[in-house]
Short mmCIF file of C-alpha atoms in Angstrom, two decimals:
data_model
loop_
_atom_site.label_atom_id
_atom_site.label_comp_id
_atom_site.label_asym_id
_atom_site.label_seq_id
_atom_site.Cartn_x
_atom_site.Cartn_y
_atom_site.Cartn_z
CA ASN T 1 34.41 -145.70 83.79
CA ASN T 2 37.26 -147.41 85.65
CA LYS T 3 35.96 -146.72 89.13
CA TYR T 4 34.71 -149.47 91.39
CA GLN T 5 31.00 -149.59 92.11
CA LEU T 6 29.96 -151.52 95.19
CA LEU T 7 27.12 -153.95 94.50
CA LEU T 8 26.69 -156.00 97.69
CA LEU T 9 27.97 -155.23 101.16
CA GLN T 10 28.08 -157.68 104.08
CA TYR T 11 29.55 -157.45 107.59
CA VAL T 12 30.79 -160.68 109.25
CA PRO T 13 30.91 -160.05 113.04
CA GLU T 14 32.84 -163.25 113.77
CA LEU T 15 35.74 -162.02 111.62
CA GLN T 16 35.14 -158.32 112.23
CA GLU T 17 35.45 -157.83 108.50
CA VAL T 18 33.32 -156.20 105.82
CA PHE T 19 33.05 -157.89 102.40
CA CYS T 20 31.69 -156.47 99.20
CA THR T 21 31.40 -157.30 95.51
CA THR T 22 32.04 -154.79 92.78
CA ASN T 23 31.06 -154.21 89.18
CA ARG T 24 34.52 -155.40 88.14
CA ARG T 25 33.85 -158.93 89.44
CA THR T 26 36.11 -158.58 92.45
CA VAL T 27 35.59 -159.17 96.14
CA MET T 28 37.01 -156.62 98.54
CA ALA T 29 37.43 -156.94 102.30
CA TRP T 30 38.02 -154.42 105.08
CA ARG T 31 39.09 -155.37 108.56
CA TYR T 32 38.42 -153.15 111.55
CA ASN T 33 41.71 -151.88 112.94
CA SER T 34 41.56 -150.87 116.60
CA CYS T 35 44.98 -149.25 116.23
CA ALA T 36 43.89 -146.87 113.51
CA PRO T 37 43.59 -143.18 114.39
CA VAL T 38 40.42 -141.41 115.33
CA SER T 39 41.71 -138.36 113.45
CA THR T 40 44.79 -137.21 111.59
CA LEU T 41 45.36 -133.47 111.31
CA GLN T 42 47.66 -131.82 108.83
CA CYS T 43 49.91 -128.96 109.92
CA LYS T 44 51.34 -126.40 107.52
CA HIS T 45 54.79 -126.63 109.06
CA ILE T 46 56.70 -129.18 111.13
CA PRO T 47 55.18 -129.28 114.65
CA GLU T 48 57.55 -129.11 117.61
CA GLY T 49 55.37 -128.20 120.63
CA LEU T 50 52.12 -129.69 121.91
CA ALA T 51 49.67 -128.62 124.66
CA TYR T 52 45.97 -128.56 125.46
CA THR T 53 43.41 -127.02 127.79
CA GLY T 54 40.89 -129.29 129.49
CA LYS T 55 38.25 -126.62 129.99
CA SER T 56 35.19 -126.75 127.78
CA PRO T 57 35.56 -126.53 124.87
CA ILE T 58 38.77 -128.59 124.87
CA LEU T 59 41.39 -126.91 122.70
CA ILE T 60 44.62 -128.40 121.35
CA PHE T 61 47.63 -126.22 120.58
CA THR T 62 50.62 -126.95 118.37
CA GLY T 63 53.72 -124.84 117.87
CA ASP T 64 55.83 -125.28 114.76
CA CYS T 65 59.33 -124.64 113.49
CA GLU T 66 58.29 -121.22 112.11
CA GLY T 67 57.08 -119.94 115.47
CA ARG T 68 53.42 -120.30 114.50
CA ILE T 69 50.82 -121.28 117.11
CA THR T 70 47.82 -123.27 115.85
CA LYS T 71 44.65 -123.71 117.89
CA TRP T 72 42.52 -126.77 117.09
CA GLU T 73 38.89 -127.25 118.17
CA GLN T 74 36.66 -130.25 117.59
CA LEU T 75 33.59 -129.56 115.47
CA GLN T 76 30.30 -129.96 117.31
CA LEU T 77 28.63 -131.84 114.47
CA ASN T 78 31.56 -134.14 113.68
CA ASN T 79 33.83 -135.63 116.32
CA PHE T 80 36.43 -136.57 113.70
CA MET T 81 36.99 -133.11 112.22
CA TYR T 82 38.65 -130.05 113.73
CA SER T 83 38.70 -126.38 112.90
CA SER T 84 41.99 -124.54 113.22
CA ASP T 85 43.27 -120.99 113.65
CA SER T 86 46.92 -120.08 113.21
CA PHE T 87 48.72 -117.18 114.86
CA ASN T 88 52.05 -115.98 113.55
CA LEU T 89 54.45 -115.17 116.35
CA GLN T 90 56.38 -112.65 114.30
CA ASP T 91 53.24 -110.64 113.47
CA MET T 92 52.04 -110.74 117.08
CA THR T 93 55.30 -109.56 118.64
CA ARG T 94 55.43 -106.53 116.36
CA THR T 95 52.34 -105.17 118.10
CA LEU T 96 53.57 -105.74 121.68
CA GLN T 97 54.80 -102.87 123.79
CA PHE T 98 58.00 -104.14 125.38
CA SER T 99 58.22 -101.81 128.36
CA ASN T 100 59.82 -104.39 130.62
CA TYR T 101 60.41 -107.23 128.18
CA ASP T 102 62.74 -106.78 125.24
CA VAL T 103 63.14 -109.60 122.78
CA ILE T 104 66.59 -111.11 123.24
CA THR T 105 68.82 -111.47 120.21
CA PRO T 106 70.67 -114.82 120.23
CA LEU T 107 74.42 -114.86 120.66
CA ASN T 108 74.82 -115.40 116.93
CA GLY T 109 72.85 -112.24 116.24
CA SER T 110 74.26 -111.87 112.77
CA GLU T 111 72.39 -114.96 111.68
CA LYS T 112 68.68 -115.25 111.07
CA LYS T 113 66.88 -115.95 114.33
CA SER T 114 64.97 -119.20 114.66
CA ARG T 115 61.54 -118.88 116.30
CA SER T 116 60.95 -122.61 116.50
CA ILE T 117 58.72 -123.55 119.44
CA ASN T 118 60.57 -126.12 121.56
CA LYS T 119 58.11 -126.77 124.41
CA MET T 120 54.56 -125.73 125.24
CA LEU T 121 52.17 -126.06 128.16
CA PHE T 122 48.81 -124.58 129.13
CA VAL T 123 48.26 -123.08 132.59
CA GLU T 124 44.63 -123.74 133.45
CA ASP T 125 44.18 -121.40 136.42
CA LEU T 126 45.51 -118.42 134.45
CA ASP T 127 44.14 -119.41 131.03
CA ILE T 128 47.48 -118.82 129.33
CA LEU T 129 49.68 -120.79 126.96
CA VAL T 130 53.43 -120.84 127.63
CA ALA T 131 55.67 -121.37 124.59
CA ALA T 132 59.44 -121.78 124.95
CA ALA T 133 61.21 -120.80 121.74
CA ASP T 134 64.54 -121.26 120.06
CA ASP T 135 65.11 -117.48 119.96
CA CYS T 136 65.82 -117.37 123.73
CA ASN T 137 62.35 -116.09 124.65
CA ILE T 138 59.28 -117.47 126.43
CA TYR T 139 56.04 -116.28 124.87
CA ILE T 140 52.88 -115.99 126.94
CA TRP T 141 49.73 -116.39 124.88
CA GLY T 142 46.19 -115.83 126.08
CA PHE T 143 42.64 -115.20 124.99
CA ASP T 144 41.92 -111.69 123.78
CA GLU T 145 39.94 -110.23 126.67
CA GLN T 146 39.73 -106.80 125.06
CA ALA T 147 38.10 -108.23 121.96
CA MET T 148 35.76 -110.24 124.18
CA ASN T 149 34.69 -107.11 126.07
CA GLU T 150 34.14 -105.23 122.82
CA LEU T 151 32.00 -108.10 121.59
CA ARG T 152 30.05 -108.08 124.84
CA ASP T 153 29.38 -104.33 124.55
CA SER T 154 28.37 -104.54 120.89
CA VAL T 155 25.61 -107.09 121.48
CA PRO T 156 22.31 -105.80 122.90
CA GLY T 157 21.82 -107.47 126.24
CA GLY T 158 25.31 -108.91 125.88
CA GLY T 159 25.98 -108.78 129.61
CA ASP T 160 23.23 -111.27 130.38
CA LEU T 161 24.13 -113.43 127.39
CA PHE T 162 27.81 -113.64 128.32
CA GLN T 163 26.98 -114.25 131.96
CA THR T 164 25.18 -117.39 130.79
CA ILE T 165 28.19 -118.37 128.73
CA GLU T 166 30.51 -117.76 131.67
CA ASP T 167 28.73 -120.47 133.58
CA ASP T 168 29.92 -122.86 130.89
CA ALA T 169 33.51 -121.56 131.17
CA VAL T 170 33.73 -120.62 127.50
CA THR T 171 33.41 -116.83 127.57
CA ASN T 172 37.06 -116.04 127.01
CA ARG T 173 37.25 -118.51 124.13
CA VAL T 174 34.74 -116.56 122.05
CA ALA T 175 37.08 -113.94 120.68
CA GLY T 176 40.66 -114.32 119.55
CA PHE T 177 44.01 -115.49 120.84
CA THR T 178 46.99 -113.22 121.19
CA CYS T 179 50.56 -112.99 122.47
CA LYS T 180 50.39 -111.04 125.72
CA ARG T 181 53.92 -111.00 127.06
CA VAL T 182 57.48 -112.04 126.36
CA LEU T 183 59.71 -113.32 129.17
CA ASN T 184 63.42 -113.03 128.55
CA LYS T 185 66.40 -113.92 130.63
CA HIS T 186 67.97 -116.78 128.73
CA SER T 187 70.78 -116.02 126.32
CA GLN T 188 70.36 -119.22 124.31
CA SER T 189 67.53 -121.54 123.26
CA VAL T 190 64.88 -122.23 125.94
CA THR T 191 64.68 -126.02 126.08
CA GLY T 192 62.08 -126.67 128.79
CA VAL T 193 59.41 -125.18 131.05
CA ALA T 194 57.54 -126.51 134.09
CA VAL T 195 54.58 -124.96 135.91
CA ILE T 196 54.36 -124.93 139.71
CA PRO T 197 50.65 -124.52 140.48
CA ARG T 198 49.51 -122.19 143.22
CA GLU T 199 49.18 -123.90 146.60
CA SER T 200 48.45 -122.85 150.17
CA TYR T 201 52.03 -121.78 150.86
CA MET T 202 52.28 -119.81 147.61
CA SER T 203 50.37 -116.70 146.59
CA THR T 204 50.83 -117.16 142.86
CA THR T 205 51.58 -119.63 140.05
CA HIS T 206 55.25 -120.01 139.17
CA LEU T 207 57.16 -121.16 136.11
CA ILE T 208 60.62 -122.74 135.95
CA SER T 209 62.47 -122.44 132.65
CA CYS T 210 65.74 -124.02 131.53
CA GLY T 211 67.89 -123.46 128.49
CA ALA T 212 70.99 -124.24 126.49
CA ASP T 213 72.73 -121.49 128.48
CA ARG T 214 72.55 -123.84 131.53
CA ARG T 215 70.37 -121.38 133.42
CA LEU T 216 67.37 -122.10 135.64
CA CYS T 217 64.94 -119.19 135.93
CA LEU T 218 61.92 -118.77 138.21
CA TRP T 219 59.04 -116.60 137.01
CA ASN T 220 55.89 -115.18 138.58
CA LEU T 221 53.36 -116.06 135.91
CA GLN T 222 50.58 -113.84 137.21
CA LEU T 223 52.75 -110.72 137.15
CA GLY T 224 55.01 -111.86 134.31
CA THR T 225 58.11 -110.98 136.29
CA LEU T 226 61.41 -112.73 136.95
CA VAL T 227 61.66 -113.93 140.54
CA GLY T 228 65.27 -114.98 140.24
CA THR T 229 67.94 -117.02 138.48
CA TYR T 230 69.67 -119.91 140.21
CA THR T 231 73.26 -119.18 141.20
CA ASN T 232 75.64 -121.90 142.38
CA SER T 233 78.13 -121.67 145.23
CA SER T 234 80.83 -120.24 142.98
CA GLY T 235 78.60 -117.39 141.88
CA SER T 236 77.94 -118.79 138.41
CA GLU T 237 74.43 -119.06 136.95
CA ALA T 238 75.26 -122.44 135.43
CA ALA T 239 73.08 -125.14 137.04
CA SER T 240 74.88 -128.02 135.30
CA GLU T 241 78.08 -128.84 133.46
CA GLU T 242 76.43 -129.05 130.06
CA VAL T 243 73.25 -127.89 128.28
CA ILE T 244 70.02 -128.41 130.25
CA THR T 245 67.63 -130.35 128.04
CA ASP T 246 64.39 -130.66 130.04
CA VAL T 247 62.73 -129.80 133.35
CA ALA T 248 59.74 -131.29 135.20
CA TYR T 249 57.95 -130.72 138.51
CA GLY T 250 56.86 -133.43 140.95
CA LYS T 251 53.86 -131.88 142.67
CA SER T 252 53.35 -134.60 145.29
CA ARG T 253 56.99 -134.25 146.45
CA LYS T 254 57.34 -130.49 145.91
CA GLU T 255 60.57 -130.96 144.00
CA PHE T 256 61.72 -130.52 140.42
CA ALA T 257 64.18 -132.37 138.22
CA TYR T 258 66.16 -131.25 135.20
CA SER T 259 68.14 -133.35 132.75
CA SER T 260 71.38 -132.39 131.09
CA ALA T 261 73.74 -133.27 128.30
CA ASP T 262 76.28 -134.15 130.99
CA LYS T 263 74.44 -137.52 131.39
CA LEU T 264 73.00 -136.54 134.79
CA ILE T 265 69.61 -135.70 136.29
CA TYR T 266 69.49 -133.15 139.10
CA ILE T 267 66.68 -133.06 141.65
CA ARG T 268 66.12 -129.98 143.78
CA LYS T 269 63.62 -129.01 146.43
CA PHE T 270 61.29 -126.30 145.17
CA ALA T 271 60.96 -123.02 147.02
CA THR T 272 59.70 -119.59 146.02
CA SER T 273 63.24 -118.30 146.55
CA VAL T 274 65.90 -119.64 144.18
CA LYS T 275 68.45 -119.40 147.01
CA SER T 276 66.53 -122.20 148.76
CA TRP T 277 66.71 -124.64 145.84
CA LYS T 278 68.52 -127.34 147.78
CA LEU T 279 70.09 -130.12 145.72
CA LEU T 280 68.55 -133.40 146.89
CA HIS T 281 69.89 -135.96 144.43
CA VAL T 282 72.06 -136.35 141.36
CA LEU T 283 70.87 -139.37 139.41
CA GLN T 284 73.60 -141.17 137.48
CA GLY T 285 73.39 -144.09 135.10
CA HIS T 286 72.81 -142.82 131.58
CA GLU T 287 75.79 -143.11 129.26
CA SER T 288 74.80 -140.29 126.92
CA GLU T 289 72.83 -137.04 126.90
CA VAL T 290 69.62 -137.24 128.96
CA SER T 291 67.03 -135.71 126.67
CA HIS T 292 63.81 -136.10 128.69
CA VAL T 293 62.67 -136.26 132.30
CA VAL T 294 59.05 -136.51 133.52
CA TRP T 295 57.36 -137.17 136.85
CA ASN T 296 54.97 -140.14 137.00
CA ASP T 297 52.59 -139.15 139.78
CA VAL T 298 50.57 -142.39 139.63
CA CYS T 299 53.64 -144.58 140.22
CA SER T 300 55.59 -141.98 142.27
CA MET T 301 58.74 -142.15 140.20
CA TRP T 302 60.88 -140.10 137.87
CA VAL T 303 61.20 -141.32 134.28
CA SER T 304 64.14 -140.34 132.10
CA GLY T 305 65.02 -140.97 128.47
CA SER T 306 68.39 -140.67 126.82
CA ASP T 307 70.28 -140.83 123.56
CA ASP T 308 71.96 -143.97 124.94
CA CYS T 309 68.78 -145.87 123.95
CA THR T 310 67.67 -146.51 127.54
CA LEU T 311 64.57 -145.56 129.47
CA ARG T 312 65.15 -145.40 133.22
CA THR T 313 62.79 -145.11 136.17
CA TRP T 314 63.87 -143.81 139.55
CA GLY T 315 61.56 -145.01 142.30
CA VAL T 316 60.95 -143.14 145.56
CA HIS T 317 61.81 -145.05 148.73
CA LYS T 318 59.28 -145.17 151.55
CA HIS T 319 61.63 -143.09 153.73
CA GLY T 320 61.49 -140.27 151.23
CA TYR T 321 64.69 -140.62 149.21
CA LEU T 322 65.37 -142.15 145.82
CA GLU T 323 66.75 -145.63 145.54
CA ILE T 324 70.17 -146.01 144.00
CA THR T 325 69.03 -148.88 141.81
CA THR T 326 66.80 -148.09 138.85
CA SER T 327 64.69 -149.88 136.31
CA VAL T 328 66.52 -149.83 132.99
CA THR T 329 64.73 -150.52 129.72
CA ASP T 330 66.78 -150.98 126.56
CA THR T 331 64.79 -149.36 123.77
CA GLN T 332 67.47 -150.04 121.09
CA CYS T 333 66.79 -146.56 119.73
CA PRO T 334 67.35 -142.97 120.95
CA ILE T 335 64.29 -141.62 122.77
CA THR T 336 62.61 -138.67 121.08
CA ALA T 337 59.54 -138.12 123.32
CA VAL T 338 58.26 -139.26 126.73
CA THR T 339 55.01 -138.76 128.63
CA CYS T 340 52.99 -140.59 131.26
CA ASP T 341 49.36 -141.63 131.40
CA LEU T 342 47.69 -139.48 134.06
CA VAL T 343 45.18 -142.21 134.96
CA ASN T 344 46.99 -145.58 134.99
CA GLY T 345 50.62 -144.44 135.04
CA ALA T 346 51.65 -146.07 131.74
CA VAL T 347 54.84 -144.67 130.21
CA ILE T 348 54.50 -143.69 126.55
CA VAL T 349 57.74 -143.32 124.62
CA GLY T 350 58.58 -142.04 121.15
CA LEU T 351 61.44 -143.92 119.48
CA GLN T 352 62.09 -142.22 116.16
CA ASP T 353 58.99 -143.18 114.11
CA VAL T 354 57.73 -145.82 116.59
CA ILE T 355 55.72 -145.41 119.79
CA ARG T 356 55.84 -147.91 122.61
CA VAL T 357 53.72 -148.16 125.75
CA TYR T 358 55.15 -149.59 128.96
CA GLU T 359 53.22 -150.56 132.06
CA GLY T 360 54.15 -148.03 134.73
CA GLY T 361 54.87 -150.38 137.62
CA THR T 362 56.84 -153.15 135.91
CA MET T 363 57.98 -151.26 132.77
CA LYS T 364 56.81 -154.25 130.78
CA ARG T 365 56.20 -153.38 127.15
CA VAL T 366 52.53 -153.88 126.39
CA GLN T 367 52.01 -152.18 123.04
CA THR T 368 53.96 -151.08 119.98
CA HIS T 369 52.58 -148.79 117.29
CA THR T 370 54.02 -147.76 113.96
CA GLY T 371 52.78 -145.43 111.29
CA HIS T 372 54.67 -142.16 111.55
CA ARG T 373 57.20 -141.71 108.80
CA ASP T 374 59.61 -139.53 110.78
CA SER T 375 60.72 -138.68 114.30
CA VAL T 376 57.98 -138.41 116.94
CA ARG T 377 58.54 -135.05 118.63
CA GLY T 378 55.78 -134.87 121.21
CA LEU T 379 53.27 -136.98 123.16
CA MET T 380 50.38 -135.92 125.34
CA HIS T 381 47.59 -137.56 127.36
CA VAL T 382 44.14 -135.94 127.32
CA PRO T 383 42.23 -137.71 130.14
CA GLU T 384 39.04 -135.71 129.53
CA ARG T 385 38.68 -137.55 126.22
CA SER T 386 40.69 -140.66 127.06
CA GLN T 387 43.09 -139.87 124.26
CA TYR T 388 46.80 -139.75 123.57
CA ILE T 389 48.06 -137.32 120.95
CA SER T 390 51.33 -137.49 119.06
CA ILE T 391 53.13 -135.09 116.74
CA ALA T 392 55.98 -135.90 114.38
CA TRP T 393 58.16 -134.32 111.75
CA THR T 394 55.81 -135.76 109.16
CA VAL T 395 53.76 -132.55 109.64
CA VAL T 396 50.77 -134.44 111.04
CA PHE T 397 49.55 -135.22 114.50
CA VAL T 398 47.05 -137.92 115.25
CA PHE T 399 45.11 -139.47 118.08
CA GLY T 400 42.81 -142.41 118.77
CA THR T 401 41.57 -145.00 121.24
CA LEU T 402 42.45 -148.62 121.90
CA ILE T 403 41.45 -151.40 124.28
CA ASN T 404 44.15 -152.16 126.84
CA LEU T 405 45.14 -155.74 126.09
CA ILE T 406 46.07 -156.50 129.70
CA THR T 407 43.34 -154.87 131.82
CA GLY T 408 40.59 -154.73 129.23
CA ARG T 409 40.07 -151.05 129.98
CA THR T 410 39.65 -148.57 127.18
CA ILE T 411 42.65 -146.25 126.86
CA VAL T 412 43.83 -144.01 124.07
CA LEU T 413 46.99 -144.55 122.15
CA PRO T 414 48.87 -142.32 119.75
CA LEU T 415 47.88 -143.70 116.38
CA PHE T 416 48.75 -142.89 112.89
CA ASP T 417 48.04 -142.93 109.17
CA VAL T 418 44.46 -142.95 107.98
CA THR T 419 43.74 -145.34 105.11
CA VAL T 420 40.55 -146.40 103.37
CA ALA T 421 41.17 -149.99 104.38
CA PRO T 422 43.55 -149.82 107.34
CA VAL T 423 45.96 -152.68 107.86
CA ASP T 424 46.86 -154.21 111.20
CA ARG T 425 49.48 -152.42 113.25
CA THR T 426 52.11 -154.28 115.23
CA THR T 427 50.87 -154.93 118.76
CA THR T 428 53.14 -156.73 121.17
CA VAL T 429 52.09 -158.09 124.54
CA GLY T 430 54.77 -159.18 126.93
#
């Protein structure tokens, strides 16, 4: 028998290490690694999209390069393990009745269509998942209410039982998940989506979508209808000179920004009529395609990432307009993912297979984490669990917690490979 058998085990708190002796006359040591992941989950295909719902039970959604949606739920008896259900987009769309929504065939219709999910987000007030795909369509997923009602009717006294469950906001999560609608207006890949939540001056929740066709579309999410498509002064539907790569909404300022391959970021005032989308600013400074733009509500600034290896922040002046000068951070690597901490405003950036965390106010780099073996494609903050989640082309996504080295507060960082005896990750302060 060549296996090790542990004979004595001892923990040394001063070193935060565990020592043991084995039957092969060796001493082994394990050191606690605060940068190691809480969990690492394996996907069947390369994940591209990432979203979650904060309602109980918290669900995580991933969309992959095959158009498959996977729903992940934490097990009640084990916080480190998750159950998963996968839903094939191709199988779901075959059962839809497209009375008002026909699936668009890409311009290169002779070729095999790609259903890769580019961006995802969950709309809490409507309980729906929005998935922007490479095949020019936006897929609206939701919980199967019909199956839930059938389950309610099939259980004796089910009405009272489900009323109790409704108080815990989990009724519609009991039965199934299905594709409910397909939104189509784009003629090329849909590259970004942004939700405008319902407010006092709006009667419904809206969605802005952008694509490689340079279009900006406004949708009524409750009705699933197209409100309008932006048209410029010359009558063209092109909202930029080149492909639009991302779009984000700044709720506190009631404006949205979209980035483009023309090296610019456009900021427009939001209105429920696309004719009233007034251009407020055109942010210039990047020297290559701007791939990401996000709104940092904690620090009141726009954050953009580009293929020119720079991360830029655009602060809002006290008089209500953006300053010309920006904070420029040289990342020395093209940016592949950007998100912001919803609690402390930290900026989390994916740089190929590395993730860095910058303090929101000063953009000072406070942490660096390695472990992914390929490009990081998505980052997400889950404040309900104090977690960050990352996905990468390594077909895994992972998440964990870490102590903030500056403030001493516990925050969650995107963390990586699970090993029996994890080694120290690179952590840089300053």
